mmCIF file of C-alpha atoms and ligand atoms in Angstrom:
data_model
loop_
_atom_site.group_PDB
_atom_site.id
_atom_site.type_symbol
_atom_site.label_atom_id
_atom_site.label_comp_id
_atom_site.label_asym_id
_atom_site.label_seq_id
_atom_site.Cartn_x
_atom_site.Cartn_y
_atom_site.Cartn_z
ATOM 1 C CA MET S 1 196.113 77.902 184.205
ATOM 2 C CA THR S 2 193.575 75.320 185.425
ATOM 3 C CA LYS S 3 193.784 72.069 183.502
ATOM 4 C CA ILE S 4 190.761 69.945 182.669
ATOM 5 C CA LEU S 5 190.559 66.357 183.929
ATOM 6 C CA MET S 6 187.761 64.176 182.559
ATOM 7 C CA VAL S 7 186.231 61.646 184.929
ATOM 8 C CA ALA S 8 185.642 58.283 183.217
ATOM 9 C CA THR S 9 182.393 57.452 184.978
ATOM 10 C CA GLY S 10 178.726 57.794 184.100
ATOM 11 C CA ASN S 11 177.932 58.306 187.760
ATOM 12 C CA PRO S 12 177.505 61.967 188.864
ATOM 13 C CA GLY S 13 177.863 60.766 192.489
ATOM 14 C CA LYS S 14 181.371 59.570 191.723
ATOM 15 C CA LEU S 15 182.216 62.938 190.117
ATOM 16 C CA GLN S 16 181.115 64.642 193.333
ATOM 17 C CA GLU S 17 183.152 62.263 195.478
ATOM 18 C CA MET S 18 186.246 62.767 193.299
ATOM 19 C CA GLN S 19 185.723 66.539 193.495
ATOM 20 C CA ALA S 20 185.861 66.274 197.303
ATOM 21 C CA TYR S 21 189.169 64.367 197.143
ATOM 22 C CA LEU S 22 190.734 66.554 194.428
ATOM 23 C CA ALA S 23 189.334 69.946 195.488
ATOM 24 C CA ASP S 24 192.771 71.504 196.057
ATOM 25 C CA SER S 25 194.558 69.738 193.199
ATOM 26 C CA GLY S 26 194.216 72.655 190.763
ATOM 27 C CA TRP S 27 192.464 70.469 188.166
ATOM 28 C CA GLU S 28 188.898 71.140 187.010
ATOM 29 C CA LEU S 29 186.899 67.900 186.817
ATOM 30 C CA ILE S 30 184.334 67.269 184.072
ATOM 31 C CA LEU S 31 182.120 64.224 183.451
ATOM 32 C CA LYS S 32 182.701 62.031 180.382
ATOM 33 C CA PRO S 33 180.061 62.184 177.601
ATOM 34 C CA GLU S 34 177.099 59.950 178.526
ATOM 35 C CA GLU S 35 177.098 58.071 175.192
ATOM 36 C CA LEU S 36 180.708 56.967 175.636
ATOM 37 C CA GLU S 37 180.439 53.652 177.501
ATOM 38 C CA ILE S 38 183.465 51.540 178.368
ATOM 39 C CA GLU S 39 182.999 47.891 179.251
ATOM 40 C CA GLU S 40 184.967 46.661 182.278
ATOM 41 C CA THR S 41 186.552 43.598 180.663
ATOM 42 C CA GLY S 42 189.697 43.445 182.842
ATOM 43 C CA ASP S 43 190.226 40.790 185.491
ATOM 44 C CA THR S 44 191.933 43.124 187.965
ATOM 45 C CA PHE S 45 190.962 46.509 189.431
ATOM 46 C CA ALA S 46 194.106 48.014 187.892
ATOM 47 C CA ALA S 47 193.306 46.656 184.420
ATOM 48 C CA ASN S 48 189.772 48.100 184.554
ATOM 49 C CA ALA S 49 190.872 51.514 185.895
ATOM 50 C CA CYS S 50 193.552 51.749 183.181
ATOM 51 C CA LEU S 51 191.316 50.662 180.327
ATOM 52 C CA LYS S 52 188.587 53.146 181.338
ATOM 53 C CA ALA S 53 191.062 56.040 181.675
ATOM 54 C CA SER S 54 192.890 55.199 178.479
ATOM 55 C CA GLN S 55 189.862 54.644 176.249
ATOM 56 C CA VAL S 56 188.014 57.779 177.407
ATOM 57 C CA ALA S 57 191.195 59.854 176.958
ATOM 58 C CA GLN S 58 191.723 58.564 173.421
ATOM 59 C CA ALA S 59 188.067 59.098 172.474
ATOM 60 C CA THR S 60 187.867 62.671 173.818
ATOM 61 C CA GLY S 61 191.429 64.019 173.727
ATOM 62 C CA ASN S 62 191.290 64.957 177.430
ATOM 63 C CA TRP S 63 193.457 64.099 180.419
ATOM 64 C CA THR S 64 191.298 61.443 182.110
ATOM 65 C CA ILE S 65 190.947 59.901 185.570
ATOM 66 C CA ALA S 66 189.200 56.569 186.264
ATOM 67 C CA ASP S 67 188.839 54.321 189.263
ATOM 68 C CA ASP S 68 187.773 50.747 189.838
ATOM 69 C CA SER S 69 186.953 49.278 193.210
ATOM 70 C CA GLY S 70 185.378 46.341 194.970
ATOM 71 C CA LEU S 71 185.275 44.000 197.912
ATOM 72 C CA GLN S 72 187.535 40.942 198.314
ATOM 73 C CA VAL S 73 186.587 38.353 200.928
ATOM 74 C CA ASP S 74 189.472 36.140 202.107
ATOM 75 C CA ALA S 75 187.416 32.962 202.699
ATOM 76 C CA LEU S 76 185.851 33.342 199.208
ATOM 77 C CA HIS S 77 189.315 33.529 197.596
ATOM 78 C CA GLY S 78 188.910 37.229 196.801
ATOM 79 C CA ALA S 79 185.297 37.145 195.516
ATOM 80 C CA PRO S 80 183.301 39.164 194.576
ATOM 81 C CA GLY S 81 186.376 41.242 193.542
ATOM 82 C CA VAL S 82 186.016 42.879 190.115
ATOM 83 C CA TYR S 83 182.471 41.452 189.971
ATOM 84 C CA SER S 84 181.366 43.385 193.094
ATOM 85 C CA ALA S 85 178.959 45.612 191.147
ATOM 86 C CA ARG S 86 177.633 42.650 189.122
ATOM 87 C CA TYR S 87 177.124 40.236 192.058
ATOM 88 C CA GLY S 88 173.377 40.898 192.166
ATOM 89 C CA LYS S 89 170.776 43.356 190.833
ATOM 90 C CA THR S 90 170.522 45.617 193.896
ATOM 91 C CA ASP S 91 172.704 46.405 196.908
ATOM 92 C CA SER S 92 170.514 44.204 199.119
ATOM 93 C CA ASP S 93 170.675 41.301 196.597
ATOM 94 C CA ARG S 94 174.469 41.592 196.537
ATOM 95 C CA ILE S 95 174.692 41.632 200.349
ATOM 96 C CA ALA S 96 172.300 38.661 200.645
ATOM 97 C CA ARG S 97 174.315 36.638 198.119
ATOM 98 C CA LEU S 98 177.602 37.391 199.875
ATOM 99 C CA LEU S 99 176.234 36.457 203.309
ATOM 100 C CA HIS S 100 174.750 33.261 201.878
ATOM 101 C CA GLU S 101 178.043 32.249 200.248
ATOM 102 C CA LEU S 102 179.997 33.003 203.400
ATOM 103 C CA GLY S 103 177.479 31.071 205.547
ATOM 104 C CA ASP S 104 178.814 30.466 209.075
ATOM 105 C CA GLU S 105 182.466 30.610 207.999
ATOM 106 C CA ILE S 106 184.578 31.724 210.956
ATOM 107 C CA ASN S 107 187.126 33.639 208.883
ATOM 108 C CA ARG S 108 185.289 36.927 208.124
ATOM 109 C CA GLN S 109 188.403 38.864 207.006
ATOM 110 C CA ALA S 110 187.952 41.038 203.899
ATOM 111 C CA GLN S 111 189.243 44.153 202.194
ATOM 112 C CA PHE S 112 187.991 46.929 199.966
ATOM 113 C CA VAL S 113 190.390 47.824 197.156
ATOM 114 C CA CYS S 114 190.419 50.886 194.897
ATOM 115 C CA VAL S 115 192.758 51.599 191.993
ATOM 116 C CA VAL S 116 192.863 55.042 190.392
ATOM 117 C CA ALA S 117 194.535 55.656 187.017
ATOM 118 C CA ILE S 118 195.332 58.837 185.062
ATOM 119 C CA ALA S 119 195.776 58.876 181.287
ATOM 120 C CA THR S 120 197.267 61.592 179.056
ATOM 121 C CA PRO S 121 195.133 62.893 176.145
ATOM 122 C CA ASN S 122 196.657 60.229 173.870
ATOM 123 C CA GLY S 123 195.702 57.417 176.264
ATOM 124 C CA ALA S 124 199.057 56.680 177.924
ATOM 125 C CA ILE S 125 198.758 55.785 181.628
ATOM 126 C CA VAL S 126 201.042 58.099 183.605
ATOM 127 C CA LEU S 127 199.836 57.589 187.176
ATOM 128 C CA GLN S 128 198.305 54.732 189.135
ATOM 129 C CA SER S 129 197.501 54.462 192.798
ATOM 130 C CA GLU S 130 195.992 51.720 194.980
ATOM 131 C CA GLY S 131 194.239 51.989 198.330
ATOM 132 C CA ILE S 132 193.246 49.097 200.593
ATOM 133 C CA CYS S 133 191.040 49.053 203.687
ATOM 134 C CA ARG S 134 190.953 45.831 205.748
ATOM 135 C CA GLY S 135 187.882 44.847 207.750
ATOM 136 C CA GLU S 136 185.478 42.041 208.596
ATOM 137 C CA ILE S 137 182.168 40.874 207.156
ATOM 138 C CA LEU S 138 179.350 40.915 209.735
ATOM 139 C CA SER S 139 176.549 38.357 209.569
ATOM 140 C CA ALA S 140 173.851 41.065 209.400
ATOM 141 C CA SER S 141 173.684 44.685 208.185
ATOM 142 C CA ARG S 142 174.373 47.608 210.544
ATOM 143 C CA GLY S 143 173.868 51.311 209.759
ATOM 144 C CA ASP S 144 172.031 53.355 207.111
ATOM 145 C CA GLY S 145 174.802 55.453 205.544
ATOM 146 C CA GLY S 146 177.012 54.891 202.514
ATOM 147 C CA PHE S 147 176.221 52.501 199.675
ATOM 148 C CA GLY S 148 176.984 49.026 198.329
ATOM 149 C CA TYR S 149 178.424 46.605 200.887
ATOM 150 C CA ASP S 150 178.915 49.337 203.550
ATOM 151 C CA PRO S 151 176.381 47.933 206.101
ATOM 152 C CA ILE S 152 178.219 44.578 206.412
ATOM 153 C CA PHE S 153 181.805 45.922 206.279
ATOM 154 C CA TYR S 154 183.055 46.357 209.867
ATOM 155 C CA VAL S 155 186.269 48.180 210.754
ATOM 156 C CA PRO S 156 187.440 46.781 214.128
ATOM 157 C CA GLU S 157 189.692 49.770 215.040
ATOM 158 C CA LYS S 158 186.645 52.066 214.938
ATOM 159 C CA GLN S 159 184.103 49.439 216.045
ATOM 160 C CA LEU S 160 181.820 50.694 213.262
ATOM 161 C CA THR S 161 180.651 49.529 209.845
ATOM 162 C CA PHE S 162 181.266 51.849 206.882
ATOM 163 C CA ALA S 163 177.482 52.493 206.949
ATOM 164 C CA GLU S 164 177.696 53.735 210.565
ATOM 165 C CA MET S 165 180.512 56.219 209.877
ATOM 166 C CA THR S 166 180.215 59.884 208.971
ATOM 167 C CA PRO S 167 181.247 60.492 205.336
ATOM 168 C CA GLU S 168 184.383 62.290 206.628
ATOM 169 C CA LEU S 169 185.453 59.327 208.776
ATOM 170 C CA LYS S 170 184.804 56.856 205.937
ATOM 171 C CA ARG S 171 186.800 59.060 203.521
ATOM 172 C CA SER S 172 189.743 59.193 205.945
ATOM 173 C CA LEU S 173 190.123 55.409 206.123
ATOM 174 C CA SER S 174 188.501 54.027 203.016
ATOM 175 C CA HIS S 175 190.259 52.338 200.112
ATOM 176 C CA ARG S 176 189.167 55.205 197.835
ATOM 177 C CA GLY S 177 190.369 57.856 200.277
ATOM 178 C CA LYS S 178 193.792 56.198 200.535
ATOM 179 C CA ALA S 179 194.156 55.799 196.753
ATOM 180 C CA PHE S 180 193.281 59.465 196.136
ATOM 181 C CA THR S 181 195.440 60.795 198.986
ATOM 182 C CA ALA S 182 198.456 58.933 197.570
ATOM 183 C CA LEU S 183 197.753 60.253 194.072
ATOM 184 C CA LEU S 184 197.306 63.918 194.952
ATOM 185 C CA PRO S 185 200.951 65.097 195.174
ATOM 186 C CA GLN S 186 201.815 63.430 191.853
ATOM 187 C CA LEU S 187 198.715 64.857 190.190
ATOM 188 C CA GLU S 188 199.639 68.361 191.376
ATOM 189 C CA ALA S 189 203.127 67.875 189.938
ATOM 190 C CA LEU S 190 201.641 67.093 186.496
ATOM 191 C CA LYS S 191 199.876 70.467 186.163
HETATM 192 P P1 IMP C 1 182.866 50.385 190.494
HETATM 193 O O1 IMP C 1 184.163 50.842 191.104
HETATM 194 O O2 IMP C 1 181.997 51.515 190.075
HETATM 195 O O3 IMP C 1 183.086 49.346 189.408
HETATM 196 O O4 IMP C 1 181.987 49.671 191.623
HETATM 197 C C1 IMP C 1 182.456 48.641 192.383
HETATM 198 C C2 IMP C 1 181.411 48.047 193.308
HETATM 199 O O5 IMP C 1 182.112 47.660 194.492
HETATM 200 C C3 IMP C 1 180.297 48.981 193.765
HETATM 201 O O6 IMP C 1 179.157 48.869 192.959
HETATM 202 C C4 IMP C 1 180.000 48.450 195.168
HETATM 203 O O7 IMP C 1 179.151 47.334 195.089
HETATM 204 C C5 IMP C 1 181.371 47.978 195.630
HETATM 205 N N1 IMP C 1 182.073 49.056 196.352
HETATM 206 C C6 IMP C 1 183.156 49.770 195.950
HETATM 207 N N2 IMP C 1 183.505 50.669 196.885
HETATM 208 C C7 IMP C 1 182.613 50.526 197.894
HETATM 209 C C8 IMP C 1 182.440 51.196 199.142
HETATM 210 O O8 IMP C 1 183.161 52.141 199.524
HETATM 211 N N3 IMP C 1 181.423 50.762 199.901
HETATM 212 C C9 IMP C 1 180.590 49.747 199.538
HETATM 213 N N4 IMP C 1 180.680 49.114 198.385
HETATM 214 C C10 IMP C 1 181.698 49.495 197.556
#
């Protein structure tokens, strides 16, 4: 029997992306009720993923999956980190602020991090998975694909920014792709 897994996000784009990762998992994904909003009060990606999964599960009585992600820049001591989405009003504001704060710093090393958490219907966290993708921050945007900080995040092994990659290539090396790939076998075992 197919089991239902609620996605603790208000973003239909994220539901679609999770569906692509979990297509063969045997779980049917549904979106959380719009009116149920969970504030991200944690100071780590793991804390935020767990609190979103746990609170939505308890409120709805469903198995629930949540993720939290962001960009950590080495020379900025890990900023913007859990504040990545709140670093500015729009993607271009956030990129401009980051480039301004980094200035002409020589150390451009950075990483994207994603933590995914699964909660049982009573809110207990049973699975957690983390994915990391290392890269470098360029001094100007390159590419039109993706979202968020993608145009300034350069992956040296591919000589491309996330925004210059096909969605398939980005999925295969991204923080989110790695977190979901690691989770899949354990999620299948839970069915
Ligand atoms: P959240 O996981 O929905 O809280 O969003 C985290 C924020 O981190 C997003 O709004 C983006 O600004 C940034 N972010 C997370 N993953 C990516 C990515 O794959 N590319 C670009 N930006 C990302």
